[in-house]
PDB file of C-alpha atoms in Angstrom:
ATOM      1  CA  MET B 674      75.120 -35.616 -60.609  1.00 48.00           C
ATOM      2  CA  SER B 675      71.404 -35.962 -61.139  1.00 48.00           C
ATOM      3  CA  ARG B 676      69.020 -33.045 -60.654  1.00 49.00           C
ATOM      4  CA  PRO B 677      66.276 -33.258 -58.042  1.00 47.00           C
ATOM      5  CA  ALA B 678      62.945 -34.155 -59.528  1.00 48.00           C
ATOM      6  CA  THR B 679      60.677 -31.205 -60.250  1.00 49.00           C
ATOM      7  CA  GLY B 680      57.331 -30.894 -58.583  1.00 50.00           C
ATOM      8  CA  GLY B 681      58.565 -31.921 -55.155  1.00 51.00           C
ATOM      9  CA  PRO B 682      56.662 -31.377 -51.917  1.00 50.00           C
ATOM     10  CA  ALA B 683      58.030 -27.837 -51.461  1.00 49.00           C
ATOM     11  CA  GLN B 684      56.979 -26.767 -54.965  1.00 49.00           C
ATOM     12  CA  ARG B 685      53.576 -28.401 -54.628  1.00 49.00           C
ATOM     13  CA  SER B 686      52.894 -26.682 -51.337  1.00 50.00           C
ATOM     14  CA  ALA B 687      53.842 -23.305 -52.843  1.00 50.00           C
ATOM     15  CA  GLY B 688      51.499 -23.933 -55.752  1.00 49.00           C
ATOM     16  CA  GLU B 689      48.716 -24.884 -53.376  1.00 49.00           C
ATOM     17  CA  ARG B 690      49.280 -21.620 -51.479  1.00 51.00           C
ATOM     18  CA  ARG B 691      49.146 -19.605 -54.694  1.00 52.00           C
ATOM     19  CA  ALA B 692      45.862 -21.211 -55.834  1.00 49.00           C
ATOM     20  CA  PRO B 693      43.726 -19.841 -52.974  1.00 52.00           C
ATOM     21  CA  ALA B 694      45.336 -16.428 -53.456  1.00 54.00           C
ATOM     22  CA  ARG B 695      44.336 -16.431 -57.138  1.00 56.00           C
ATOM     23  CA  GLY B 696      40.845 -17.557 -56.174  1.00 51.00           C
ATOM     24  CA  ARG B 697      40.481 -14.733 -53.670  1.00 56.00           C
ATOM     25  CA  ARG B 698      41.629 -12.173 -56.244  1.00 60.00           C
ATOM     26  CA  ALA B 699      39.132 -13.508 -58.791  1.00 52.00           C
ATOM     27  CA  LEU B 700      36.325 -13.421 -56.235  1.00 51.00           C
ATOM     28  CA  THR B 701      37.222  -9.856 -55.216  1.00 58.00           C
ATOM     29  CA  SER B 702      37.273  -8.718 -58.857  1.00 54.00           C
ATOM     30  CA  ALA B 703      33.896 -10.314 -59.552  1.00 51.00           C
ATOM     31  CA  GLY B 704      32.411  -8.616 -56.498  1.00 54.00           C
ATOM     32  CA  ALA B 705      33.806  -5.228 -57.518  1.00 52.00           C
ATOM     33  CA  LEU B 706      32.397  -5.539 -61.035  1.00 49.00           C
ATOM     34  CA  THR B 707      28.992  -6.460 -59.618  1.00 52.00           C
ATOM     35  CA  LEU B 708      28.971  -3.422 -57.334  1.00 49.00           C
ATOM     36  CA  VAL B 709      29.948  -1.134 -60.224  1.00 45.00           C
ATOM     37  CA  ALA B 710      27.154  -2.512 -62.416  1.00 45.00           C
ATOM     38  CA  MET B 711      24.554  -2.151 -59.664  1.00 48.00           C
ATOM     39  CA  SER B 712      25.589   1.397 -58.812  1.00 46.00           C
ATOM     40  CA  ALA B 713      25.541   2.398 -62.487  1.00 43.00           C
ATOM     41  CA  THR B 714      22.003   1.127 -63.048  1.00 44.00           C
ATOM     42  CA  ALA B 715      20.733   2.693 -59.835  1.00 44.00           C
ATOM     43  CA  CYS B 716      21.512   6.172 -61.144  1.00 46.00           C
ATOM     44  CA  SER B 717      18.337   6.314 -63.232  1.00 50.00           C
ATOM     45  CA  GLY B 718      14.818   6.527 -61.846  1.00 61.00           C
ATOM     46  CA  GLU B 719      13.633   3.891 -64.323  1.00 63.00           C
ATOM     47  CA  ALA B 720      16.174   1.406 -62.975  1.00 65.00           C
ATOM     48  CA  ALA B 721      15.196   2.229 -59.395  1.00 70.00           C
ATOM     49  CA  ARG B 722      11.565   1.367 -60.223  1.00 67.00           C
ATOM     50  CA  LEU B 723      12.700  -1.962 -61.704  1.00 69.00           C
ATOM     51  CA  GLY B 724      10.402  -1.786 -64.726  1.00 76.00           C
ATOM     52  CA  MET B 725       7.393  -0.296 -62.929  1.00 80.00           C
ATOM     53  CA  PRO B 726       5.738   2.943 -64.123  1.00 83.00           C
ATOM     54  CA  GLU B 727       6.122   5.992 -61.923  1.00 87.00           C
ATOM     55  CA  PRO B 728       3.265   5.768 -59.378  1.00 89.00           C
ATOM     56  CA  ILE B 729       0.709   8.569 -59.218  1.00 91.00           C
ATOM     57  CA  SER B 730      -1.074   7.612 -55.985  1.00 93.00           C
ATOM     58  CA  GLU B 731      -0.257   6.822 -52.370  1.00 92.00           C
ATOM     59  CA  GLN B 732      -1.366   3.234 -52.971  1.00 92.00           C
ATOM     60  CA  GLY B 733       0.924   2.995 -56.007  1.00 92.00           C
ATOM     61  CA  GLU B 734       3.865   4.104 -53.863  1.00 92.00           C
ATOM     62  CA  ARG B 735       3.126   1.234 -51.495  1.00 93.00           C
ATOM     63  CA  VAL B 736       3.043  -1.248 -54.397  1.00 92.00           C
ATOM     64  CA  LEU B 737       6.359   0.079 -55.696  1.00 92.00           C
ATOM     65  CA  THR B 738       7.965  -0.229 -52.254  1.00 91.00           C
ATOM     66  CA  LEU B 739       6.802  -3.855 -51.980  1.00 92.00           C
ATOM     67  CA  TRP B 740       8.103  -4.564 -55.484  1.00 91.00           C
ATOM     68  CA  GLN B 741      11.511  -3.055 -54.690  1.00 91.00           C
ATOM     69  CA  GLY B 742      11.737  -4.895 -51.379  1.00 90.00           C
ATOM     70  CA  SER B 743      10.975  -8.206 -53.090  1.00 91.00           C
ATOM     71  CA  TRP B 744      13.749  -7.530 -55.597  1.00 91.00           C
ATOM     72  CA  VAL B 745      16.206  -6.670 -52.823  1.00 91.00           C
ATOM     73  CA  ALA B 746      15.358  -9.909 -51.006  1.00 91.00           C
ATOM     74  CA  ALA B 747      15.705 -11.922 -54.228  1.00 91.00           C
ATOM     75  CA  LEU B 748      19.032 -10.304 -55.143  1.00 92.00           C
ATOM     76  CA  ALA B 749      20.428 -10.765 -51.623  1.00 92.00           C
ATOM     77  CA  THR B 750      19.427 -14.429 -51.605  1.00 91.00           C
ATOM     78  CA  GLY B 751      20.870 -14.921 -55.091  1.00 92.00           C
ATOM     79  CA  ALA B 752      24.128 -13.189 -54.133  1.00 94.00           C
ATOM     80  CA  ILE B 753      24.574 -15.457 -51.109  1.00 91.00           C
ATOM     81  CA  VAL B 754      23.796 -18.613 -53.090  1.00 91.00           C
ATOM     82  CA  TRP B 755      26.036 -17.679 -56.008  1.00 94.00           C
ATOM     83  CA  GLY B 756      28.754 -16.556 -53.603  1.00 94.00           C
ATOM     84  CA  LEU B 757      28.743 -19.970 -51.935  1.00 89.00           C
ATOM     85  CA  ILE B 758      28.807 -21.707 -55.323  1.00 92.00           C
ATOM     86  CA  ILE B 759      31.751 -19.602 -56.557  1.00 92.00           C
ATOM     87  CA  TRP B 760      33.573 -20.064 -53.255  1.00 90.00           C
ATOM     88  CA  ALA B 761      33.154 -23.843 -53.514  1.00 85.00           C
ATOM     89  CA  VAL B 762      34.352 -23.844 -57.128  1.00 88.00           C
ATOM     90  CA  LEU B 763      37.436 -21.698 -56.450  1.00 86.00           C
ATOM     91  CA  PHE B 764      38.616 -23.064 -53.120  1.00 81.00           C
ATOM     92  CA  HIS B 765      37.609 -26.711 -53.349  1.00 76.00           C
ATOM     93  CA  ARG B 766      38.610 -27.593 -56.876  1.00 76.00           C
ATOM     94  CA  LYS B 767      41.656 -29.666 -55.915  1.00 75.00           C
ATOM     95  CA  ARG B 768      41.320 -33.241 -57.111  1.00 76.00           C
ATOM     96  CA  SER B 769      41.630 -35.903 -54.501  1.00 75.00           C
ATOM     97  CA  ASP B 770      40.822 -39.560 -54.111  1.00 77.00           C
ATOM     98  CA  GLU B 771      39.803 -38.940 -50.529  1.00 78.00           C
ATOM     99  CA  LEU B 772      36.162 -38.664 -49.613  1.00 77.00           C
ATOM    100  CA  PRO B 773      35.418 -35.113 -48.416  1.00 72.00           C
ATOM    101  CA  PRO B 774      33.973 -34.590 -44.940  1.00 75.00           C
ATOM    102  CA  GLN B 775      30.339 -35.644 -44.806  1.00 75.00           C
ATOM    103  CA  VAL B 776      27.682 -33.560 -43.110  1.00 75.00           C
ATOM    104  CA  ARG B 777      24.778 -35.975 -43.142  1.00 77.00           C
ATOM    105  CA  TYR B 778      22.701 -35.962 -39.985  1.00 80.00           C
ATOM    106  CA  ASN B 779      24.345 -32.705 -38.921  1.00 81.00           C
ATOM    107  CA  LEU B 780      21.492 -31.262 -36.876  1.00 84.00           C
ATOM    108  CA  PRO B 781      22.680 -27.600 -36.773  1.00 86.00           C
ATOM    109  CA  ILE B 782      23.144 -27.473 -40.569  1.00 84.00           C
ATOM    110  CA  GLU B 783      19.794 -29.138 -41.226  1.00 86.00           C
ATOM    111  CA  MET B 784      18.074 -26.701 -38.873  1.00 88.00           C
ATOM    112  CA  LEU B 785      19.809 -23.797 -40.622  1.00 88.00           C
ATOM    113  CA  TYR B 786      18.732 -24.660 -44.161  1.00 84.00           C
ATOM    114  CA  THR B 787      15.203 -25.357 -42.924  1.00 89.00           C
ATOM    115  CA  ALA B 788      14.816 -22.215 -40.803  1.00 92.00           C
ATOM    116  CA  VAL B 789      16.342 -19.677 -43.212  1.00 89.00           C
ATOM    117  CA  PRO B 790      13.891 -20.320 -46.116  1.00 89.00           C
ATOM    118  CA  PHE B 791      11.020 -20.330 -43.625  1.00 92.00           C
ATOM    119  CA  VAL B 792      12.073 -16.922 -42.282  1.00 92.00           C
ATOM    120  CA  ILE B 793      12.406 -15.495 -45.807  1.00 90.00           C
ATOM    121  CA  ILE B 794       8.947 -16.729 -46.822  1.00 92.00           C
ATOM    122  CA  ALA B 795       7.407 -15.500 -43.551  1.00 94.00           C
ATOM    123  CA  VAL B 796       8.836 -11.998 -44.007  1.00 92.00           C
ATOM    124  CA  LEU B 797       7.642 -11.765 -47.619  1.00 92.00           C
ATOM    125  CA  PHE B 798       4.210 -13.078 -46.618  1.00 94.00           C
ATOM    126  CA  TYR B 799       3.903 -10.505 -43.824  1.00 95.00           C
ATOM    127  CA  PHE B 800       4.684  -7.489 -46.020  1.00 94.00           C
ATOM    128  CA  THR B 801       2.492  -8.790 -48.861  1.00 93.00           C
ATOM    129  CA  ALA B 802      -0.486  -9.369 -46.561  1.00 94.00           C
ATOM    130  CA  ARG B 803       0.021  -5.987 -44.888  1.00 94.00           C
ATOM    131  CA  ASP B 804       0.117  -4.101 -48.191  1.00 93.00           C
ATOM    132  CA  GLU B 805      -2.776  -6.068 -49.689  1.00 92.00           C
ATOM    133  CA  THR B 806      -4.911  -5.122 -46.685  1.00 93.00           C
ATOM    134  CA  TYR B 807      -3.945  -1.479 -47.172  1.00 93.00           C
ATOM    135  CA  LEU B 808      -4.755  -1.533 -50.907  1.00 92.00           C
ATOM    136  CA  GLU B 809      -8.173  -3.154 -50.392  1.00 92.00           C
ATOM    137  CA  LYS B 810      -9.196  -0.844 -47.548  1.00 92.00           C
ATOM    138  CA  THR B 811     -12.176   1.445 -48.196  1.00 90.00           C
ATOM    139  CA  THR B 812     -13.461   4.402 -46.199  1.00 91.00           C
ATOM    140  CA  ALA B 813     -16.993   5.185 -45.067  1.00 90.00           C
ATOM    141  CA  ASN B 814     -17.282   8.569 -46.807  1.00 91.00           C
ATOM    142  CA  PRO B 815     -14.933   9.025 -49.780  1.00 93.00           C
ATOM    143  CA  ALA B 816     -14.670  12.530 -51.185  1.00 93.00           C
ATOM    144  CA  VAL B 817     -15.391  11.403 -54.778  1.00 94.00           C
ATOM    145  CA  VAL B 818     -17.319   8.353 -55.965  1.00 95.00           C
ATOM    146  CA  VAL B 819     -17.147   7.132 -59.560  1.00 96.00           C
ATOM    147  CA  ASP B 820     -19.364   4.300 -60.810  1.00 96.00           C
ATOM    148  CA  VAL B 821     -17.410   2.600 -63.590  1.00 96.00           C
ATOM    149  CA  THR B 822     -19.507   0.532 -65.993  1.00 95.00           C
ATOM    150  CA  ALA B 823     -17.735  -1.635 -68.558  1.00 94.00           C
ATOM    151  CA  PHE B 824     -19.491  -2.843 -71.691  1.00 93.00           C
ATOM    152  CA  GLN B 825     -18.488  -4.232 -75.070  1.00 90.00           C
ATOM    153  CA  TRP B 826     -16.425  -2.285 -75.945  1.00 89.00           C
ATOM    154  CA  SER B 827     -16.076   0.922 -73.986  1.00 91.00           C
ATOM    155  CA  TRP B 828     -16.665   2.543 -70.608  1.00 94.00           C
ATOM    156  CA  GLN B 829     -19.183   4.705 -68.781  1.00 93.00           C
ATOM    157  CA  PHE B 830     -18.157   6.864 -65.817  1.00 95.00           C
ATOM    158  CA  ASP B 831     -20.939   8.139 -63.550  1.00 94.00           C
ATOM    159  CA  TYR B 832     -20.469  10.622 -60.715  1.00 95.00           C
ATOM    160  CA  PRO B 833     -23.556   9.899 -58.554  1.00 94.00           C
ATOM    161  CA  GLN B 834     -22.760  12.706 -56.100  1.00 91.00           C
ATOM    162  CA  HIS B 835     -23.090  15.244 -58.932  1.00 91.00           C
ATOM    163  CA  ASN B 836     -25.486  13.537 -61.426  1.00 91.00           C
ATOM    164  CA  VAL B 837     -22.799  13.692 -64.102  1.00 91.00           C
ATOM    165  CA  SER B 838     -21.900  10.937 -66.593  1.00 91.00           C
ATOM    166  CA  VAL B 839     -19.247  10.329 -69.243  1.00 91.00           C
ATOM    167  CA  ILE B 840     -20.241   7.705 -71.805  1.00 90.00           C
ATOM    168  CA  GLY B 841     -17.685   6.318 -74.237  1.00 87.00           C
ATOM    169  CA  SER B 842     -17.895   4.516 -77.532  1.00 80.00           C
ATOM    170  CA  PRO B 843     -15.453   2.003 -79.045  1.00 71.00           C
ATOM    171  CA  ALA B 844     -12.426   3.720 -80.572  1.00 58.00           C
ATOM    172  CA  ALA B 845      -9.626   2.235 -82.623  1.00 53.00           C
ATOM    173  CA  PRO B 846      -6.296   2.992 -80.912  1.00 49.00           C
ATOM    174  CA  ASP B 847      -4.795   4.845 -83.880  1.00 52.00           C
ATOM    175  CA  GLU B 848      -7.833   5.923 -85.864  1.00 51.00           C
ATOM    176  CA  ASN B 849      -9.929   8.000 -83.508  1.00 51.00           C
ATOM    177  CA  PRO B 850      -8.296   8.441 -80.074  1.00 52.00           C
ATOM    178  CA  GLY B 851     -10.579  11.401 -79.343  1.00 52.00           C
ATOM    179  CA  ASN B 852     -13.467   8.986 -78.781  1.00 73.00           C
ATOM    180  CA  LYS B 853     -11.826   7.546 -75.694  1.00 87.00           C
ATOM    181  CA  PRO B 854     -13.866   8.446 -72.602  1.00 92.00           C
ATOM    182  CA  VAL B 855     -11.991  10.568 -70.059  1.00 93.00           C
ATOM    183  CA  LEU B 856     -12.231   9.791 -66.363  1.00 94.00           C
ATOM    184  CA  VAL B 857     -11.522  13.012 -64.449  1.00 95.00           C
ATOM    185  CA  VAL B 858     -10.567  12.831 -60.764  1.00 95.00           C
ATOM    186  CA  PRO B 859      -8.916  15.255 -58.304  1.00 95.00           C
ATOM    187  CA  THR B 860      -5.625  15.008 -56.433  1.00 94.00           C
ATOM    188  CA  GLY B 861      -5.341  14.894 -52.667  1.00 92.00           C
ATOM    189  CA  GLN B 862      -8.804  13.429 -52.107  1.00 94.00           C
ATOM    190  CA  THR B 863     -10.021   9.882 -51.559  1.00 94.00           C
ATOM    191  CA  VAL B 864     -11.571   8.570 -54.788  1.00 95.00           C
ATOM    192  CA  ARG B 865     -13.636   5.382 -54.801  1.00 96.00           C
ATOM    193  CA  PHE B 866     -14.237   3.394 -57.984  1.00 96.00           C
ATOM    194  CA  ASN B 867     -17.296   1.131 -58.003  1.00 96.00           C
ATOM    195  CA  LEU B 868     -16.883  -1.363 -60.837  1.00 96.00           C
ATOM    196  CA  HIS B 869     -19.767  -2.983 -62.739  1.00 95.00           C
ATOM    197  CA  ALA B 870     -20.055  -4.876 -66.057  1.00 94.00           C
ATOM    198  CA  ARG B 871     -23.075  -5.169 -68.351  1.00 92.00           C
ATOM    199  CA  ASP B 872     -22.117  -8.239 -70.325  1.00 92.00           C
ATOM    200  CA  VAL B 873     -18.859 -10.183 -69.831  1.00 94.00           C
ATOM    201  CA  ILE B 874     -15.831  -9.974 -67.528  1.00 95.00           C
ATOM    202  CA  HIS B 875     -13.628  -6.921 -68.117  1.00 96.00           C
ATOM    203  CA  SER B 876     -10.717  -5.467 -66.161  1.00 95.00           C
ATOM    204  CA  PHE B 877     -10.103  -1.854 -65.142  1.00 96.00           C
ATOM    205  CA  TRP B 878      -6.404  -1.081 -65.547  1.00 94.00           C
ATOM    206  CA  VAL B 879      -4.383   2.126 -65.441  1.00 94.00           C
ATOM    207  CA  PRO B 880      -0.658   1.203 -65.464  1.00 93.00           C
ATOM    208  CA  ALA B 881       0.294   4.413 -63.626  1.00 93.00           C
ATOM    209  CA  LEU B 882      -1.867   3.303 -60.669  1.00 93.00           C
ATOM    210  CA  LEU B 883       0.169   0.077 -60.409  1.00 92.00           C
ATOM    211  CA  TYR B 884      -3.139  -1.683 -59.820  1.00 92.00           C
ATOM    212  CA  LYS B 885      -5.951  -3.330 -61.741  1.00 92.00           C
ATOM    213  CA  LYS B 886      -9.292  -4.792 -60.774  1.00 93.00           C
ATOM    214  CA  ASP B 887     -11.659  -7.200 -62.503  1.00 94.00           C
ATOM    215  CA  VAL B 888     -15.064  -5.859 -63.578  1.00 95.00           C
ATOM    216  CA  MET B 889     -17.616  -8.675 -63.496  1.00 94.00           C
ATOM    217  CA  PRO B 890     -21.328  -8.890 -64.316  1.00 93.00           C
ATOM    218  CA  GLY B 891     -23.472  -9.513 -61.267  1.00 91.00           C
ATOM    219  CA  TYR B 892     -20.713  -8.571 -58.842  1.00 91.00           C
ATOM    220  CA  ASN B 893     -19.641  -5.144 -57.624  1.00 91.00           C
ATOM    221  CA  ASN B 894     -15.914  -4.626 -57.116  1.00 93.00           C
ATOM    222  CA  LYS B 895     -14.498  -1.473 -55.591  1.00 94.00           C
ATOM    223  CA  PHE B 896     -11.236   0.144 -54.575  1.00 94.00           C
ATOM    224  CA  GLU B 897      -9.991   3.546 -53.462  1.00 94.00           C
ATOM    225  CA  VAL B 898      -6.985   5.687 -54.279  1.00 94.00           C
ATOM    226  CA  LYS B 899      -5.582   9.034 -53.221  1.00 94.00           C
ATOM    227  CA  LEU B 900      -3.852  10.566 -56.222  1.00 95.00           C
ATOM    228  CA  THR B 901      -0.702  12.624 -55.819  1.00 93.00           C
ATOM    229  CA  LYS B 902       0.261  13.753 -59.345  1.00 93.00           C
ATOM    230  CA  THR B 903      -1.668  15.585 -62.025  1.00 94.00           C
ATOM    231  CA  GLY B 904      -1.590  14.552 -65.665  1.00 94.00           C
ATOM    232  CA  THR B 905      -3.321  12.383 -68.256  1.00 94.00           C
ATOM    233  CA  TYR B 906      -2.710   8.634 -68.140  1.00 94.00           C
ATOM    234  CA  GLU B 907      -3.807   5.830 -70.436  1.00 93.00           C
ATOM    235  CA  GLY B 908      -6.183   3.124 -69.267  1.00 94.00           C
ATOM    236  CA  ARG B 909      -7.605   0.013 -70.881  1.00 93.00           C
ATOM    237  CA  CYS B 910      -9.386  -3.267 -70.341  1.00 93.00           C
ATOM    238  CA  ALA B 911      -6.898  -5.927 -69.256  1.00 93.00           C
ATOM    239  CA  GLU B 912      -9.218  -8.927 -69.707  1.00 92.00           C
ATOM    240  CA  LEU B 913      -9.879 -10.448 -73.135  1.00 93.00           C
ATOM    241  CA  CYS B 914     -13.552  -9.623 -73.586  1.00 90.00           C
ATOM    242  CA  GLY B 915     -14.357 -10.160 -77.250  1.00 89.00           C
ATOM    243  CA  VAL B 916     -13.477  -9.280 -80.804  1.00 89.00           C
ATOM    244  CA  ASP B 917     -12.963  -5.543 -80.159  1.00 88.00           C
ATOM    245  CA  HIS B 918     -11.194  -5.905 -76.823  1.00 90.00           C
ATOM    246  CA  SER B 919      -8.248  -3.870 -78.136  1.00 88.00           C
ATOM    247  CA  ARG B 920     -10.521  -0.850 -78.650  1.00 88.00           C
ATOM    248  CA  MET B 921     -11.671  -0.754 -75.041  1.00 90.00           C
ATOM    249  CA  LEU B 922      -9.592   2.274 -74.067  1.00 92.00           C
ATOM    250  CA  PHE B 923     -10.007   5.275 -71.803  1.00 93.00           C
ATOM    251  CA  GLN B 924      -7.960   8.037 -70.212  1.00 93.00           C
ATOM    252  CA  LEU B 925      -7.513   8.944 -66.569  1.00 95.00           C
ATOM    253  CA  LYS B 926      -7.128  12.693 -66.156  1.00 95.00           C
ATOM    254  CA  VAL B 927      -5.885  13.782 -62.745  1.00 95.00           C
ATOM    255  CA  VAL B 928      -6.492  17.469 -61.999  1.00 95.00           C
ATOM    256  CA  THR B 929      -6.463  19.821 -59.039  1.00 95.00           C
ATOM    257  CA  PRO B 930      -9.622  20.001 -56.862  1.00 95.00           C
ATOM    258  CA  ALA B 931     -10.473  23.399 -58.356  1.00 94.00           C
ATOM    259  CA  GLU B 932     -10.181  22.057 -61.909  1.00 94.00           C
ATOM    260  CA  PHE B 933     -12.286  19.024 -60.936  1.00 93.00           C
ATOM    261  CA  GLN B 934     -15.047  21.338 -59.727  1.00 93.00           C
ATOM    262  CA  GLN B 935     -14.855  23.226 -63.012  1.00 93.00           C
ATOM    263  CA  PHE B 936     -15.224  19.913 -64.858  1.00 92.00           C
ATOM    264  CA  ILE B 937     -18.325  19.034 -62.836  1.00 92.00           C
ATOM    265  CA  ASP B 938     -19.844  22.485 -63.358  1.00 90.00           C
ATOM    266  CA  SER B 939     -19.250  22.363 -67.125  1.00 90.00           C
ATOM    267  CA  LYS B 940     -20.861  18.918 -67.393  1.00 89.00           C
ATOM    268  CA  LYS B 941     -23.883  20.073 -65.407  1.00 87.00           C
ATOM    269  CA  ALA B 942     -24.225  23.075 -67.679  1.00 85.00           C
ATOM    270  CA  ALA B 943     -24.130  20.741 -70.691  1.00 79.00           C
ATOM    271  CA  GLY B 944     -26.916  18.548 -69.315  1.00 72.00           C
ATOM    272  CA  GLY B 945     -24.880  16.175 -67.139  1.00 61.00           C
ATOM    273  CA  THR B 946     -23.665  13.770 -69.847  1.00 65.00           C
ATOM    274  CA  GLN B 947     -20.948  13.640 -72.470  1.00 59.00           C
TER     275      GLN B 947
END
């Protein structure tokens, strides 16, 4: 008596039922591993900032929030796209000579993949424009005004409200860091920076502010910040401006209002310049 041939319809149907089950288990495992990795990295503040320095101003907090929101939108979009790709690979890998169902000229699907990217771009544009307007906003009467003058290859910081100036000279990063001019500003008060250049284009950049601004000859740029944390932070020129561009360094020193007044008084006692 001959045996029934293996691989009959019953066995094939059982195998086809097992394949989707294996695919679902693989998809569930991949999702669990992704969640574990994301939760592990989110435990540190550095990971939460996604490579950004810790902000020291109200404006920097807004930049960080926009940066994080953009990452969330990108990750969500990527997760959906990769999820659809993995789903298609796992559940539609059966070989067949039949032509799969076609969706050409399917108006609902075409409207969906046209409208969804438009909505994503519109949302990102709205938050970017809103935050850019906030960052560029200036007030009529800031508490502290600093005229920042860039020149090859250092900085001058003038406080016109107090007739006080800090004038720097080029300093090699490792040889003589004490020559770096120090820009002293208070916390909790609106500080305006008026930016000027004597010679070529420079750029005023303090990474902890999460913001930089070009300093151009013949054009006055300005921006305002309200600082929230005390400390000393490194600043530099972020625009290639000549042979000693790398020496164009300064420090931003954020102090309490009382300490700022002491700084102004000491500079006045010393003749108003450093």
